Coordinates of C-alpha atoms in Angstrom, one line a residue:
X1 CA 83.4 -13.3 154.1
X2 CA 83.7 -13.5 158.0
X3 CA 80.5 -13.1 159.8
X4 CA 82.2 -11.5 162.9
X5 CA 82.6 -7.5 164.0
X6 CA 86.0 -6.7 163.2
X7 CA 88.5 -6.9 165.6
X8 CA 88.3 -4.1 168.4
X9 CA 84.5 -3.3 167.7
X10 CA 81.4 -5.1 169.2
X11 CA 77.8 -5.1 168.3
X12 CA 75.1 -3.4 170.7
X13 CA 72.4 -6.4 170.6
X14 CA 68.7 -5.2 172.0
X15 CA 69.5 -6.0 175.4
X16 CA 72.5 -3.8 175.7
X17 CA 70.6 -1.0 173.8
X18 CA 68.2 -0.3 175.8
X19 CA 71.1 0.3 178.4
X20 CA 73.3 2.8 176.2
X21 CA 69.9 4.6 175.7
X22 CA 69.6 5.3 179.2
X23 CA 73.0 6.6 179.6
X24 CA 72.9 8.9 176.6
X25 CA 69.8 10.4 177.9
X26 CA 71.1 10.7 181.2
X27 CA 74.1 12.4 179.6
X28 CA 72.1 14.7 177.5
X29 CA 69.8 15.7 180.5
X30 CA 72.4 16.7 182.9
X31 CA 74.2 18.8 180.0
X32 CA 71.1 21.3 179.4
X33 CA 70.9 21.0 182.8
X34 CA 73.9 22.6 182.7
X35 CA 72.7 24.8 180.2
X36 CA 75.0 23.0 177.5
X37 CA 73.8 22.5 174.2
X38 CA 74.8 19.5 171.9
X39 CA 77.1 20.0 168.7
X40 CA 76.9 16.8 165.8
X41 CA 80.1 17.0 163.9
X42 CA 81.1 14.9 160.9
X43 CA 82.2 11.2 162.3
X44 CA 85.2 11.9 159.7
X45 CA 87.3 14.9 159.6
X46 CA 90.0 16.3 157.4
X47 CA 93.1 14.7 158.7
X48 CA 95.2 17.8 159.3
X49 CA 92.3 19.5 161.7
X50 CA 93.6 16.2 164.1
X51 CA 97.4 16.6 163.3
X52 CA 97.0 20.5 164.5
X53 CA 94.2 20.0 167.4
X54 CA 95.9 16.8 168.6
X55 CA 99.3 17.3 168.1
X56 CA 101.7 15.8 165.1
X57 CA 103.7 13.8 167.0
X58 CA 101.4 12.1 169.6
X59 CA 100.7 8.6 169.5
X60 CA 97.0 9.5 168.7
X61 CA 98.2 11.0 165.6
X62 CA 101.4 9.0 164.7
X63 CA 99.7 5.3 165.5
X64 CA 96.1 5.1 166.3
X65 CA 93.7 7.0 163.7
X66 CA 92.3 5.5 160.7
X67 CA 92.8 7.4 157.9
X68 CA 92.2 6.9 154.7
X69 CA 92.5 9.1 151.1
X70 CA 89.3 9.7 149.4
X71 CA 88.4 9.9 145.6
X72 CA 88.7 13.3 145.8
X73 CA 92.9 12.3 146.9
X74 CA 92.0 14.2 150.6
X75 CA 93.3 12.7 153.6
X76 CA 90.1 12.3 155.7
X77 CA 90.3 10.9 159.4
X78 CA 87.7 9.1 161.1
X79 CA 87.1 11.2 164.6
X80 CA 89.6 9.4 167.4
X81 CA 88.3 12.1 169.7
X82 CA 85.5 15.0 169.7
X83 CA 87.3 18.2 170.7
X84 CA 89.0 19.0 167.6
X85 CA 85.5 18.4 165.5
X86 CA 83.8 20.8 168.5
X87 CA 86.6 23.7 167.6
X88 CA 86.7 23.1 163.6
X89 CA 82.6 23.7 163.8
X90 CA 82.9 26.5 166.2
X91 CA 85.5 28.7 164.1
X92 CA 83.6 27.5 160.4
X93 CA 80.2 28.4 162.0
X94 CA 81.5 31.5 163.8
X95 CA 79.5 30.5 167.0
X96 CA 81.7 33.3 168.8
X97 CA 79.6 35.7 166.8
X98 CA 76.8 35.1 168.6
X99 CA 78.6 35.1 172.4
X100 CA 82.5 34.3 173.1
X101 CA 81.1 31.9 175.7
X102 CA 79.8 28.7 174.1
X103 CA 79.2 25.9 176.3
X104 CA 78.5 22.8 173.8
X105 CA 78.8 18.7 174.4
X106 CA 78.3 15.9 172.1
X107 CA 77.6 12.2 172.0
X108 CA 79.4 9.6 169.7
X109 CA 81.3 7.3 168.4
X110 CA 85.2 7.9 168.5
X111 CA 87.4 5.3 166.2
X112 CA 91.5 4.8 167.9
X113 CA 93.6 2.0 166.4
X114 CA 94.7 0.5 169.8
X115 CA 95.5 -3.2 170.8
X116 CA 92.2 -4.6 171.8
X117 CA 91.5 -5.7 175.4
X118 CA 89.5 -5.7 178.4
X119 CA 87.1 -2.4 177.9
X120 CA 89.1 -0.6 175.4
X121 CA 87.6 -1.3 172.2
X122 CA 88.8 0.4 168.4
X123 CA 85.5 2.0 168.3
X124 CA 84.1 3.5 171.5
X125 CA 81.7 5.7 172.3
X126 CA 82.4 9.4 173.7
X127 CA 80.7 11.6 176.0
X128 CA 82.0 14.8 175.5
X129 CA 82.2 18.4 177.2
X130 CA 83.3 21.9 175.5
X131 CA 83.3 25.3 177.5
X132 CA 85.2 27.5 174.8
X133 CA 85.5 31.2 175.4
X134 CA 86.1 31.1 179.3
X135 CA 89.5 31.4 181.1
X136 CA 88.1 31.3 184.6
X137 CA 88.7 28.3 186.6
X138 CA 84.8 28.4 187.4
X139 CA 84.1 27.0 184.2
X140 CA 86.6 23.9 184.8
X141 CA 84.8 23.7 188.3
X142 CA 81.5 23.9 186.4
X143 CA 82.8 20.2 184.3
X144 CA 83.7 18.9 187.3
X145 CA 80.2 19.9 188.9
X146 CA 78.6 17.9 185.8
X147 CA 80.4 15.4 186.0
X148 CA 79.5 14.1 189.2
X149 CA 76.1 14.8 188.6
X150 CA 75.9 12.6 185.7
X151 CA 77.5 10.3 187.5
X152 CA 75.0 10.6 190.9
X153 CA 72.3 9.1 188.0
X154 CA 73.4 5.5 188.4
X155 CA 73.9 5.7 191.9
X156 CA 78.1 6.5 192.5
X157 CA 78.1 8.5 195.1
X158 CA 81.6 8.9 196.8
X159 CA 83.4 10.8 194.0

């Protein structure tokens, strides 16, 4: 047995914790700010809710998810992004039953088999934003708006 993270992940010691914790509450602060309201979806999917959200024939699909069979013979998919997850939860759950306009983020880990190198990492972590239900361009300018203000938190300033 190898006593090393596998290839393309890394360990989050204590000193580097304390660090993501600040940026997930950062994150999570400026999206109720927002008046956003976080979603947890399954960190494995059923592999076709990717191929149809994603697209067959893009590389996400074709080359870089993990996916594996269970007992079960079910093609499951560990989650390479959070938008399809976000959409599978909000048709299953009927959220548009309660109002068309759902405005929903999540925080997680995301798994893409990609060739390891500087900052891009196998498993990576995802900060995610989901305004479903809205076709005005206000709600794009609304991201945008959020954006920047979780990015004001740690000081960038000229964006």
């Amino acid at each position: 047995m190898e006593a090393a993270a596998p290839r393309g992940t890394q360990d989050i010691l204590p000193e580097s914790a304390e660090w993501w914790q600040q940026v997930e509450t950062a994150a999570r602060e400026v999206a109720r700010r927002f008046n956003f309201k976080e979603i947890r979806t399954p960190i494995f999917e059923h592999t076709e809710i990717f191929a149809r959200g994603v697209g067959e024939t893009t590389d996400i699909v074709e080359k870089e998810m993990y996916t594996f069979m269970d007992k079960g013979g079910r093609s499951l998919t560990l989650r390479p992004e959070g938008t399809a997850g976000v959409v599978r939860a909000y048709i299953e759950h009927k959220l548009y039953g309660a109002s068309p306009l759902q405005k929903l983020y999540y925080i997680g880990p995301a798994f893409r088999y990609e060739r390891p190198q500087a900052g891009r990492y196998r498993q990576h972590h995802q900060f995610g934003l989901e305004l479903i239900g809205s076709v005005d361009p206000a709600a794009d300018v609304e991201i945008i708006g959020l954006t920047i203000a979780f990015y004001r938190q740690f000081g960038l300033k000229d964006l």
